[in-house]
mmCIF file of C-alpha atoms in Angstrom:
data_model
loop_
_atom_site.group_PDB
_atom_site.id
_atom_site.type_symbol
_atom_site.label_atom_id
_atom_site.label_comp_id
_atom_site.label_asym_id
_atom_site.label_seq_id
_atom_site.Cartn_x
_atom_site.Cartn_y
_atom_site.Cartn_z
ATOM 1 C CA UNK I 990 126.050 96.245 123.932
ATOM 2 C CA UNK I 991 128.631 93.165 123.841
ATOM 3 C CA UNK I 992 125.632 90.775 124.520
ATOM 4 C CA UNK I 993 123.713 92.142 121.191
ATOM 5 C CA UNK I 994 126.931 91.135 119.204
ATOM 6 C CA UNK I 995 127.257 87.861 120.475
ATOM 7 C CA UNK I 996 123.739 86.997 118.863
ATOM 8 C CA UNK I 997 122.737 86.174 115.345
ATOM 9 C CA UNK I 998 119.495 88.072 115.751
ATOM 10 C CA UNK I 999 118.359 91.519 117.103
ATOM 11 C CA UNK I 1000 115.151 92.294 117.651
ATOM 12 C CA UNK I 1001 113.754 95.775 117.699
ATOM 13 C CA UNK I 1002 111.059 97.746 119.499
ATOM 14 C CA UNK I 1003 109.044 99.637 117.737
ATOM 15 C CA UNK I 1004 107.002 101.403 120.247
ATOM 16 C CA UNK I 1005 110.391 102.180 122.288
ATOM 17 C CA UNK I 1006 110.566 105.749 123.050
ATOM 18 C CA UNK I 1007 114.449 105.614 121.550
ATOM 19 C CA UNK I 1008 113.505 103.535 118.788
ATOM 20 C CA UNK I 1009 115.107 105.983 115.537
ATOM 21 C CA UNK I 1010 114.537 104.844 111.985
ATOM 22 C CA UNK I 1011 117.292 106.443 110.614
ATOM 23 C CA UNK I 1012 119.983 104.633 111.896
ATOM 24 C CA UNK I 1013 121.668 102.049 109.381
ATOM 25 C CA UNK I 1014 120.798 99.465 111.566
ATOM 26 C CA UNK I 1015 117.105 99.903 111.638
ATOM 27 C CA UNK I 1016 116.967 100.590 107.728
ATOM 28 C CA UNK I 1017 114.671 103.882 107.676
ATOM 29 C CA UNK I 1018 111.810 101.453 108.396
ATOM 30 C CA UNK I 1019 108.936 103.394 110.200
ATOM 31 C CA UNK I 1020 106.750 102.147 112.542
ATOM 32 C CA UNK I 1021 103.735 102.469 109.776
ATOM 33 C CA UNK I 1022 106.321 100.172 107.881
ATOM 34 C CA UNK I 1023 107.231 97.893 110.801
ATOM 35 C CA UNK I 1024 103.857 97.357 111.596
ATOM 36 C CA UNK I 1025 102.813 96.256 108.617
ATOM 37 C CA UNK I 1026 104.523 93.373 107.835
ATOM 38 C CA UNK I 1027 108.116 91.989 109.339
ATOM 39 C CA UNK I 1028 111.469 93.312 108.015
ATOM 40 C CA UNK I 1029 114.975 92.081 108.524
ATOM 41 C CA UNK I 1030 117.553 94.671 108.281
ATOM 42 C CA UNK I 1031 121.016 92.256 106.728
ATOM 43 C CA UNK I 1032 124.786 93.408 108.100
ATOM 44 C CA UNK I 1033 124.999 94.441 104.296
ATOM 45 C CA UNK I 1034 121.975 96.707 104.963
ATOM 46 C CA UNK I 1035 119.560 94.761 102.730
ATOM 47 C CA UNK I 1036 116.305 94.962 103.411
ATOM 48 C CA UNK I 1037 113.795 92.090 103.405
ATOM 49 C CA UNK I 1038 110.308 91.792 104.126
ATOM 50 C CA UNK I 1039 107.476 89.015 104.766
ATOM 51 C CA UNK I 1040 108.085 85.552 104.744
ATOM 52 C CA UNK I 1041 111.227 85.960 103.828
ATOM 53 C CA UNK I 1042 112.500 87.546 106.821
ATOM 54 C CA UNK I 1043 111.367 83.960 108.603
ATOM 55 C CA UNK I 1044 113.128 82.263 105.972
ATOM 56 C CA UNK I 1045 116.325 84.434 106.828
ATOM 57 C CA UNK I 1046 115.793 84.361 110.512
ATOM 58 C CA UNK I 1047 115.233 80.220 110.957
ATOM 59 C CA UNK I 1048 118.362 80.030 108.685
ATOM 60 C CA UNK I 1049 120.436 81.975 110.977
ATOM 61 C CA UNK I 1050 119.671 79.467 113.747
ATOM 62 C CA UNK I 1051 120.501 76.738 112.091
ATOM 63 C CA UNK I 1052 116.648 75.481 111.403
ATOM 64 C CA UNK I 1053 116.224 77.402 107.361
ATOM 65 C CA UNK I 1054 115.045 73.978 106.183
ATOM 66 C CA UNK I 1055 111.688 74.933 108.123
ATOM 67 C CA UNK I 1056 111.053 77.247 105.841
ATOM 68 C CA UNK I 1057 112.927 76.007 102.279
ATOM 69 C CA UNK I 1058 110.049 74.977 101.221
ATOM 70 C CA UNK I 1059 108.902 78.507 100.135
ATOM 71 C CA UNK I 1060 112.155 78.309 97.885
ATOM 72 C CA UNK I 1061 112.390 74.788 96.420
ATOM 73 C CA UNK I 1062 109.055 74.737 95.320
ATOM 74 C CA UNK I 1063 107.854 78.472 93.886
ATOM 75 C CA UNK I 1064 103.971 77.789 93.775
ATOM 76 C CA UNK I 1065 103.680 77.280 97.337
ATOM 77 C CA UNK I 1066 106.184 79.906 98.466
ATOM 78 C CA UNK I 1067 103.574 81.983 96.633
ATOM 79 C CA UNK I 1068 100.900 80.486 98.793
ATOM 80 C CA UNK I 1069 102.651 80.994 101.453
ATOM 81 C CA UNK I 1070 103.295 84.860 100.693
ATOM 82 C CA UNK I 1071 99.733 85.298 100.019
ATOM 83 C CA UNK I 1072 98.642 83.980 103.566
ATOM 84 C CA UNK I 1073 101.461 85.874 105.261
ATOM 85 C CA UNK I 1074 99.842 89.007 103.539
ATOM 86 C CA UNK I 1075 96.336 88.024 105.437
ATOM 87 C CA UNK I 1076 97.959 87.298 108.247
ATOM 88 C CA UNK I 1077 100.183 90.808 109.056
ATOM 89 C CA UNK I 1078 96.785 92.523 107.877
ATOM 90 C CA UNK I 1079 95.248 91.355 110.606
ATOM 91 C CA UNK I 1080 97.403 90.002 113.174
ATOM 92 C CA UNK I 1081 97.097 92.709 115.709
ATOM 93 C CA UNK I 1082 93.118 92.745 116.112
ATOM 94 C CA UNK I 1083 94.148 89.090 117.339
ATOM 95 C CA UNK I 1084 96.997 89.711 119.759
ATOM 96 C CA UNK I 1085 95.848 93.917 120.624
ATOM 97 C CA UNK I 1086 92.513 93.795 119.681
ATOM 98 C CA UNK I 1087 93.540 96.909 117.275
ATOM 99 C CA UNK I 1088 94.046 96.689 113.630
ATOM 100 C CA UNK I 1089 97.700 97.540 112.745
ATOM 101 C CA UNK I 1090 95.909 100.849 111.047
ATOM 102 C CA UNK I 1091 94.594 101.957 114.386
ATOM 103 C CA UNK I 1092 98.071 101.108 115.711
ATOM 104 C CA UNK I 1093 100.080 103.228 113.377
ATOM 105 C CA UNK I 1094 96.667 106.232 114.328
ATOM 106 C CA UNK I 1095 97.632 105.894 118.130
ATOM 107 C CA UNK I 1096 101.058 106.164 117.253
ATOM 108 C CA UNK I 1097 101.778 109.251 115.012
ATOM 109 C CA UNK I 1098 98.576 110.801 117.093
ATOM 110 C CA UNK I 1099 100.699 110.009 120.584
ATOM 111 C CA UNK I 1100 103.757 111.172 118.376
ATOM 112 C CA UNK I 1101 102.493 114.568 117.784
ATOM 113 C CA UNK I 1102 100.975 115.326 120.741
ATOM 114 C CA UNK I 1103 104.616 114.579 122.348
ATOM 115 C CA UNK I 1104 106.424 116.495 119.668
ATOM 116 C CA UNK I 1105 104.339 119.633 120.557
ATOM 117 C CA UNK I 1106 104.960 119.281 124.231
ATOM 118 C CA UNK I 1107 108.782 119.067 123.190
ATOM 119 C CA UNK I 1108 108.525 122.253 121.090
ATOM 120 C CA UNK I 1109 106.204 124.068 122.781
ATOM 121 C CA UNK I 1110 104.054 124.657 119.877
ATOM 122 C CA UNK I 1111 101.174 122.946 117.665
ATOM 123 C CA UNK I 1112 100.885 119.887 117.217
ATOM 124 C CA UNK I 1113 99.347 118.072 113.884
ATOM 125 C CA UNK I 1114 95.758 119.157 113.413
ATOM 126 C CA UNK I 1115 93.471 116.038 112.277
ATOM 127 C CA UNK I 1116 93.879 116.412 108.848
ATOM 128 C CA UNK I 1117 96.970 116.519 108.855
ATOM 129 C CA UNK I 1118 97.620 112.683 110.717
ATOM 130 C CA UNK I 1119 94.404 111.648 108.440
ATOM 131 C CA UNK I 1120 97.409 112.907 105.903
ATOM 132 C CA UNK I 1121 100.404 111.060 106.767
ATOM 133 C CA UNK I 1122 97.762 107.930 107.740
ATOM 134 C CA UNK I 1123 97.225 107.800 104.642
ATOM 135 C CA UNK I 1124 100.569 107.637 103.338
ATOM 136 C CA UNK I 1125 101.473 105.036 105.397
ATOM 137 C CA UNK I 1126 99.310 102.685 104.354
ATOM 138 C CA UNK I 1127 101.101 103.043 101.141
ATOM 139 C CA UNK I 1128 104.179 101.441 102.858
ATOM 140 C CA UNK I 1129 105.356 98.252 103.359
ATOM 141 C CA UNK I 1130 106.649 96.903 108.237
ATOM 142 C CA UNK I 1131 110.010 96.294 111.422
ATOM 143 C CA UNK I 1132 108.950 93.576 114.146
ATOM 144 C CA UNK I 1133 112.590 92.308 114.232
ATOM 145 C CA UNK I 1134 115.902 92.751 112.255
ATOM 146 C CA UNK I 1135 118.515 90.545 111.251
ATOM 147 C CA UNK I 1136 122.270 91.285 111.720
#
């Protein structure tokens, strides 16, 4: 829309029925990925992640000395990644009393009950989510992307 160009920052819902990870814009982040941490999405189609995506993001509006710190001085940009790490692990049994791996459960369990009802045909069995669970906790998140 004309109002999403006017602004430095777009941010993204995940759990929006429309949301589709394979558009340049969104990166191919998946929820699994999105959930898991934050990622910024650049106009040049870089992709960052974790506490650098609030470094980038405070920058764009003018207040990136907030967060400089985590650049100028290496040891505690390293502390700072570490409790960002502890922090996305567990942020959502704070704010939806669900851990982020529940979350991404609901989600590809809601996911292929609505893909069978679109087919008309089977859905994932249990082992199968268990499956792709699994792989997704191999990835890395999308809360919000920078343009």
């Amino acid at each position: 829309s004309a109002a999403t160009t006017l602004l430095p920052l777009r941010f993204t819902d995940l759990e929006d029925p429309s949301y589709n990870p394979s558009l340049p814009s969104n990166g191919n982040i998946t929820y699994a990925t999105g959930m898991k941490s934050f990622h910024a999405v650049l106009n040049n189609g870089t992709i960052i992640h974790g506490v650098g995506v609030f470094r980038e993001a405070y920058d764009i509006v003018g207040l990136g000395w907030l967060w400089n710190w985590t650049v100028d001085i290496p040891w505690l940009g390293n502390v700072a990644d570490l409790f960002y790490g502890v922090f996305a692990r567990y942020r959502t049994d704070i704010t939806r009393g669900s851990s982020v791996r529940e979350l991404i459960r609901r989600y590809e369990e809601e996911r292929g009950v609505k893909q069978q009802q679109d087919e008309g045909g089977e859905g994932k069995g249990e082992e199968e989510v268990s499956a792709s669970c699994q792989r997704c906790q191999e990835k890395v998140a999308v809360s919000f992307m920078a343009e």
